[in-house]
């Protein structure tokens, strides 16, 4: 799961300071996963300028395909342009319609709910790339009035995926990595 545009400091804080209260309150489920030790948070650093494509290159290797893994991707169509023919199933959405802060994520969630859960076992590596938070950041910045509600939506996405797939996915015995590369300013 890639949540494009989610600064680690919104979830983990920064320099020994906790995240702002409004950000913690916007993501109660995610915070509970961290508190209970069901999730581990970390800060990863990347040099500027940051854009999505180099992060994707850093997170995935075509070696997965060479060892016989079946790859499925839903979300940012940059994956399809970067790795043509790599995915056995895919549904890409455009990352350039930045005014869409809701439907772009809802499409990924809907496709996942309708298809991917039913297809568990037919894939080895699943990529879900959500763009809405990144679009909020580009439209209004971190202090946008849309930020806290969008963080709440992201928290619900994490909760939905956590409660509906991880306990039933025997393929990885419950070991799953949800990752967001972090750059120095938090926004790609």
PDB file of C-alpha atoms in Angstrom:
ATOM      1  CA  UNK A   1       0.000   0.000   0.000  1.00  0.00           C
ATOM      2  CA  UNK A   2       1.474   3.301  -1.083  1.00  0.00           C
ATOM      3  CA  UNK A   3      -0.132   6.421   0.348  1.00  0.00           C
ATOM      4  CA  UNK A   4       1.339   9.060  -1.876  1.00  0.00           C
ATOM      5  CA  UNK A   5       2.040  12.350  -0.111  1.00  0.00           C
ATOM      6  CA  UNK A   6       1.775  11.119   3.494  1.00  0.00           C
ATOM      7  CA  UNK A   7       4.558  12.757   5.504  1.00  0.00           C
ATOM      8  CA  UNK A   8       5.934  10.451   8.187  1.00  0.00           C
ATOM      9  CA  UNK A   9       5.792  13.313  10.667  1.00  0.00           C
ATOM     10  CA  UNK A  10       1.979  13.324  10.366  1.00  0.00           C
ATOM     11  CA  UNK A  11       1.926   9.779  11.761  1.00  0.00           C
ATOM     12  CA  UNK A  12       5.187   9.418  13.700  1.00  0.00           C
ATOM     13  CA  UNK A  13       6.181  12.967  14.584  1.00  0.00           C
ATOM     14  CA  UNK A  14       9.653  14.324  13.947  1.00  0.00           C
ATOM     15  CA  UNK A  15      12.843  14.898  15.932  1.00  0.00           C
ATOM     16  CA  UNK A  16      11.475  13.263  19.107  1.00  0.00           C
ATOM     17  CA  UNK A  17       8.320  15.387  18.894  1.00  0.00           C
ATOM     18  CA  UNK A  18       4.994  13.544  18.547  1.00  0.00           C
ATOM     19  CA  UNK A  19       2.712  14.276  15.597  1.00  0.00           C
ATOM     20  CA  UNK A  20       0.355  17.201  15.940  1.00  0.00           C
ATOM     21  CA  UNK A  21      -2.769  16.355  17.910  1.00  0.00           C
ATOM     22  CA  UNK A  22      -5.013  17.038  14.897  1.00  0.00           C
ATOM     23  CA  UNK A  23      -3.057  14.539  12.771  1.00  0.00           C
ATOM     24  CA  UNK A  24      -3.086  11.870  15.509  1.00  0.00           C
ATOM     25  CA  UNK A  25      -6.829  12.349  15.983  1.00  0.00           C
ATOM     26  CA  UNK A  26      -7.425  12.112  12.235  1.00  0.00           C
ATOM     27  CA  UNK A  27      -5.810   8.657  12.117  1.00  0.00           C
ATOM     28  CA  UNK A  28      -6.920   6.789  15.269  1.00  0.00           C
ATOM     29  CA  UNK A  29      -6.794   3.310  13.749  1.00  0.00           C
ATOM     30  CA  UNK A  30      -3.282   3.775  12.409  1.00  0.00           C
ATOM     31  CA  UNK A  31      -2.173   5.208  15.751  1.00  0.00           C
ATOM     32  CA  UNK A  32      -3.680   2.190  17.540  1.00  0.00           C
ATOM     33  CA  UNK A  33      -1.729  -0.182  15.260  1.00  0.00           C
ATOM     34  CA  UNK A  34       1.483   1.626  16.198  1.00  0.00           C
ATOM     35  CA  UNK A  35       0.649   1.754  19.914  1.00  0.00           C
ATOM     36  CA  UNK A  36      -0.233  -1.956  20.063  1.00  0.00           C
ATOM     37  CA  UNK A  37       2.920  -2.936  18.161  1.00  0.00           C
ATOM     38  CA  UNK A  38       0.922  -4.290  15.208  1.00  0.00           C
ATOM     39  CA  UNK A  39       2.664  -1.773  12.952  1.00  0.00           C
ATOM     40  CA  UNK A  40       6.155  -0.335  12.913  1.00  0.00           C
ATOM     41  CA  UNK A  41       6.754   3.197  11.719  1.00  0.00           C
ATOM     42  CA  UNK A  42      10.004   4.576  10.405  1.00  0.00           C
ATOM     43  CA  UNK A  43      11.344   7.633   8.631  1.00  0.00           C
ATOM     44  CA  UNK A  44      12.991   6.972   5.277  1.00  0.00           C
ATOM     45  CA  UNK A  45      14.820   9.870   3.680  1.00  0.00           C
ATOM     46  CA  UNK A  46      15.115  10.730  -0.001  1.00  0.00           C
ATOM     47  CA  UNK A  47      16.998  13.532  -1.693  1.00  0.00           C
ATOM     48  CA  UNK A  48      15.111  16.294  -3.495  1.00  0.00           C
ATOM     49  CA  UNK A  49      13.682  16.688  -6.010  1.00  0.00           C
ATOM     50  CA  UNK A  50      11.254  13.918  -5.245  1.00  0.00           C
ATOM     51  CA  UNK A  51       8.686  12.567  -7.626  1.00  0.00           C
ATOM     52  CA  UNK A  52       6.696   9.362  -7.579  1.00  0.00           C
ATOM     53  CA  UNK A  53       8.573   7.421 -10.278  1.00  0.00           C
ATOM     54  CA  UNK A  54      11.975   7.201  -8.516  1.00  0.00           C
ATOM     55  CA  UNK A  55      10.208   6.074  -5.344  1.00  0.00           C
ATOM     56  CA  UNK A  56       8.496   3.328  -7.306  1.00  0.00           C
ATOM     57  CA  UNK A  57      11.812   2.215  -8.767  1.00  0.00           C
ATOM     58  CA  UNK A  58      13.275   2.106  -5.269  1.00  0.00           C
ATOM     59  CA  UNK A  59      10.397   0.032  -3.843  1.00  0.00           C
ATOM     60  CA  UNK A  60       9.977  -2.636  -6.502  1.00  0.00           C
ATOM     61  CA  UNK A  61      12.238  -4.842  -8.549  1.00  0.00           C
ATOM     62  CA  UNK A  62      11.416  -6.725 -11.705  1.00  0.00           C
ATOM     63  CA  UNK A  63      13.246  -9.600 -10.065  1.00  0.00           C
ATOM     64  CA  UNK A  64       9.920 -10.485  -8.401  1.00  0.00           C
ATOM     65  CA  UNK A  65       8.548 -11.360 -11.815  1.00  0.00           C
ATOM     66  CA  UNK A  66      11.644 -13.388 -12.684  1.00  0.00           C
ATOM     67  CA  UNK A  67      11.183 -15.608  -9.617  1.00  0.00           C
ATOM     68  CA  UNK A  68       7.632 -16.381 -10.680  1.00  0.00           C
ATOM     69  CA  UNK A  69       5.635 -13.996  -8.530  1.00  0.00           C
ATOM     70  CA  UNK A  70       2.270 -12.874  -9.905  1.00  0.00           C
ATOM     71  CA  UNK A  71       2.056  -9.107  -9.547  1.00  0.00           C
ATOM     72  CA  UNK A  72      -1.163  -7.099  -9.284  1.00  0.00           C
ATOM     73  CA  UNK A  73      -1.343  -3.290  -9.212  1.00  0.00           C
ATOM     74  CA  UNK A  74      -4.220  -0.897  -8.604  1.00  0.00           C
ATOM     75  CA  UNK A  75      -3.679   2.867  -8.474  1.00  0.00           C
ATOM     76  CA  UNK A  76      -1.220   5.319  -9.995  1.00  0.00           C
ATOM     77  CA  UNK A  77      -0.757   4.402 -13.663  1.00  0.00           C
ATOM     78  CA  UNK A  78       2.910   5.405 -13.402  1.00  0.00           C
ATOM     79  CA  UNK A  79       3.533   1.769 -12.425  1.00  0.00           C
ATOM     80  CA  UNK A  80       2.136   0.603 -15.773  1.00  0.00           C
ATOM     81  CA  UNK A  81       4.291   3.045 -17.717  1.00  0.00           C
ATOM     82  CA  UNK A  82       7.368   2.173 -15.686  1.00  0.00           C
ATOM     83  CA  UNK A  83       6.899  -1.605 -15.813  1.00  0.00           C
ATOM     84  CA  UNK A  84       4.865  -2.443 -18.962  1.00  0.00           C
ATOM     85  CA  UNK A  85       3.711  -6.039 -19.117  1.00  0.00           C
ATOM     86  CA  UNK A  86       4.830  -6.779 -15.572  1.00  0.00           C
ATOM     87  CA  UNK A  87       1.421  -7.127 -13.934  1.00  0.00           C
ATOM     88  CA  UNK A  88      -0.901 -10.091 -14.370  1.00  0.00           C
ATOM     89  CA  UNK A  89      -3.812  -7.832 -13.360  1.00  0.00           C
ATOM     90  CA  UNK A  90      -3.943  -4.058 -13.095  1.00  0.00           C
ATOM     91  CA  UNK A  91      -6.124  -0.991 -13.043  1.00  0.00           C
ATOM     92  CA  UNK A  92      -4.373   2.351 -13.358  1.00  0.00           C
ATOM     93  CA  UNK A  93      -5.694   5.803 -12.562  1.00  0.00           C
ATOM     94  CA  UNK A  94      -4.153   9.035 -13.780  1.00  0.00           C
ATOM     95  CA  UNK A  95      -1.953  10.827 -11.279  1.00  0.00           C
ATOM     96  CA  UNK A  96      -2.234  14.119 -13.144  1.00  0.00           C
ATOM     97  CA  UNK A  97      -5.843  15.033 -12.346  1.00  0.00           C
ATOM     98  CA  UNK A  98      -4.809  16.601  -9.034  1.00  0.00           C
ATOM     99  CA  UNK A  99      -8.185  18.191  -8.312  1.00  0.00           C
ATOM    100  CA  UNK A 100      -9.538  14.703  -7.690  1.00  0.00           C
ATOM    101  CA  UNK A 101      -8.850  14.039  -4.031  1.00  0.00           C
ATOM    102  CA  UNK A 102     -11.595  11.462  -3.448  1.00  0.00           C
ATOM    103  CA  UNK A 103     -12.548   9.339  -6.465  1.00  0.00           C
ATOM    104  CA  UNK A 104      -8.960   8.431  -7.313  1.00  0.00           C
ATOM    105  CA  UNK A 105      -8.676   6.608  -3.939  1.00  0.00           C
ATOM    106  CA  UNK A 106     -12.220   5.268  -3.930  1.00  0.00           C
ATOM    107  CA  UNK A 107     -11.621   3.569  -7.292  1.00  0.00           C
ATOM    108  CA  UNK A 108      -8.594   1.715  -5.902  1.00  0.00           C
ATOM    109  CA  UNK A 109     -10.508   0.666  -2.787  1.00  0.00           C
ATOM    110  CA  UNK A 110     -13.587  -0.432  -4.760  1.00  0.00           C
ATOM    111  CA  UNK A 111     -11.528  -2.524  -7.156  1.00  0.00           C
ATOM    112  CA  UNK A 112      -9.670  -4.071  -4.244  1.00  0.00           C
ATOM    113  CA  UNK A 113     -12.889  -4.873  -2.380  1.00  0.00           C
ATOM    114  CA  UNK A 114     -14.625  -6.320  -5.451  1.00  0.00           C
ATOM    115  CA  UNK A 115     -11.769  -8.256  -7.001  1.00  0.00           C
ATOM    116  CA  UNK A 116      -8.552  -8.609  -5.077  1.00  0.00           C
ATOM    117  CA  UNK A 117      -9.936 -10.153  -1.898  1.00  0.00           C
ATOM    118  CA  UNK A 118     -11.762 -12.727  -4.006  1.00  0.00           C
ATOM    119  CA  UNK A 119      -8.539 -13.371  -5.914  1.00  0.00           C
ATOM    120  CA  UNK A 120      -6.325 -13.911  -2.849  1.00  0.00           C
ATOM    121  CA  UNK A 121      -3.926 -16.670  -3.761  1.00  0.00           C
ATOM    122  CA  UNK A 122      -3.867 -15.628  -7.418  1.00  0.00           C
ATOM    123  CA  UNK A 123      -1.230 -12.990  -6.697  1.00  0.00           C
ATOM    124  CA  UNK A 124       2.089 -12.970  -4.866  1.00  0.00           C
ATOM    125  CA  UNK A 125       2.640  -9.220  -4.615  1.00  0.00           C
ATOM    126  CA  UNK A 126      -0.149  -6.653  -4.483  1.00  0.00           C
ATOM    127  CA  UNK A 127       0.434  -2.934  -4.974  1.00  0.00           C
ATOM    128  CA  UNK A 128      -2.281  -0.471  -3.949  1.00  0.00           C
ATOM    129  CA  UNK A 129      -1.226   3.093  -4.725  1.00  0.00           C
ATOM    130  CA  UNK A 130      -3.477   5.807  -3.294  1.00  0.00           C
ATOM    131  CA  UNK A 131      -3.091   9.355  -4.681  1.00  0.00           C
ATOM    132  CA  UNK A 132      -5.732  11.474  -2.909  1.00  0.00           C
ATOM    133  CA  UNK A 133      -3.550  12.707  -0.044  1.00  0.00           C
ATOM    134  CA  UNK A 134      -0.829  13.755  -2.458  1.00  0.00           C
ATOM    135  CA  UNK A 135      -3.429  15.692  -4.446  1.00  0.00           C
ATOM    136  CA  UNK A 136      -4.640  17.450  -1.267  1.00  0.00           C
ATOM    137  CA  UNK A 137      -1.043  18.440  -0.529  1.00  0.00           C
ATOM    138  CA  UNK A 138      -0.528  19.836  -4.015  1.00  0.00           C
ATOM    139  CA  UNK A 139      -3.822  21.720  -3.983  1.00  0.00           C
ATOM    140  CA  UNK A 140      -3.702  23.318  -0.547  1.00  0.00           C
ATOM    141  CA  UNK A 141      -0.522  22.287   1.233  1.00  0.00           C
ATOM    142  CA  UNK A 142      -0.183  20.642   4.601  1.00  0.00           C
ATOM    143  CA  UNK A 143      -2.368  23.208   6.331  1.00  0.00           C
ATOM    144  CA  UNK A 144      -5.252  22.743   3.909  1.00  0.00           C
ATOM    145  CA  UNK A 145      -8.710  22.389   5.416  1.00  0.00           C
ATOM    146  CA  UNK A 146      -8.947  19.170   3.393  1.00  0.00           C
ATOM    147  CA  UNK A 147      -5.910  17.582   5.105  1.00  0.00           C
ATOM    148  CA  UNK A 148      -7.435  16.278   8.366  1.00  0.00           C
ATOM    149  CA  UNK A 149     -10.536  14.826   6.655  1.00  0.00           C
ATOM    150  CA  UNK A 150      -8.324  13.164   4.037  1.00  0.00           C
ATOM    151  CA  UNK A 151      -6.103  11.709   6.761  1.00  0.00           C
ATOM    152  CA  UNK A 152      -9.295  10.286   8.267  1.00  0.00           C
ATOM    153  CA  UNK A 153     -10.141   8.683   4.917  1.00  0.00           C
ATOM    154  CA  UNK A 154      -6.633   7.223   4.699  1.00  0.00           C
ATOM    155  CA  UNK A 155      -7.028   5.849   8.226  1.00  0.00           C
ATOM    156  CA  UNK A 156     -10.265   4.150   7.134  1.00  0.00           C
ATOM    157  CA  UNK A 157      -8.473   2.684   4.087  1.00  0.00           C
ATOM    158  CA  UNK A 158      -5.790   1.237   6.345  1.00  0.00           C
ATOM    159  CA  UNK A 159      -8.436  -0.124   8.700  1.00  0.00           C
ATOM    160  CA  UNK A 160     -10.446  -1.697   5.868  1.00  0.00           C
ATOM    161  CA  UNK A 161      -7.403  -3.376   4.378  1.00  0.00           C
ATOM    162  CA  UNK A 162      -6.076  -4.471   7.762  1.00  0.00           C
ATOM    163  CA  UNK A 163      -9.367  -5.972   8.919  1.00  0.00           C
ATOM    164  CA  UNK A 164     -10.293  -7.595   5.602  1.00  0.00           C
ATOM    165  CA  UNK A 165      -7.125  -8.984   4.098  1.00  0.00           C
ATOM    166  CA  UNK A 166      -4.252  -9.448   6.472  1.00  0.00           C
ATOM    167  CA  UNK A 167      -5.879 -12.033   8.769  1.00  0.00           C
ATOM    168  CA  UNK A 168      -7.109 -14.097   5.806  1.00  0.00           C
ATOM    169  CA  UNK A 169      -4.042 -13.907   3.592  1.00  0.00           C
ATOM    170  CA  UNK A 170      -2.287 -17.207   4.254  1.00  0.00           C
ATOM    171  CA  UNK A 171       0.156 -16.495   1.450  1.00  0.00           C
ATOM    172  CA  UNK A 172       2.374 -14.351   3.667  1.00  0.00           C
ATOM    173  CA  UNK A 173       1.276 -15.711   7.065  1.00  0.00           C
ATOM    174  CA  UNK A 174       0.121 -12.208   7.999  1.00  0.00           C
ATOM    175  CA  UNK A 175       3.470 -10.517   7.305  1.00  0.00           C
ATOM    176  CA  UNK A 176       2.714  -7.464   5.213  1.00  0.00           C
ATOM    177  CA  UNK A 177       4.589  -4.260   4.474  1.00  0.00           C
ATOM    178  CA  UNK A 178       2.637  -1.058   4.055  1.00  0.00           C
ATOM    179  CA  UNK A 179       5.174   1.487   2.916  1.00  0.00           C
ATOM    180  CA  UNK A 180       5.401   5.187   2.117  1.00  0.00           C
ATOM    181  CA  UNK A 181       8.807   6.543   1.137  1.00  0.00           C
ATOM    182  CA  UNK A 182       9.483   9.818   2.941  1.00  0.00           C
ATOM    183  CA  UNK A 183      11.361  12.727   1.481  1.00  0.00           C
ATOM    184  CA  UNK A 184      12.805  15.659   3.384  1.00  0.00           C
ATOM    185  CA  UNK A 185       9.725  17.874   3.011  1.00  0.00           C
ATOM    186  CA  UNK A 186       7.086  15.148   3.093  1.00  0.00           C
ATOM    187  CA  UNK A 187       5.509  15.816  -0.275  1.00  0.00           C
ATOM    188  CA  UNK A 188       6.645  14.241  -3.522  1.00  0.00           C
TER     189      UNK A 188
END
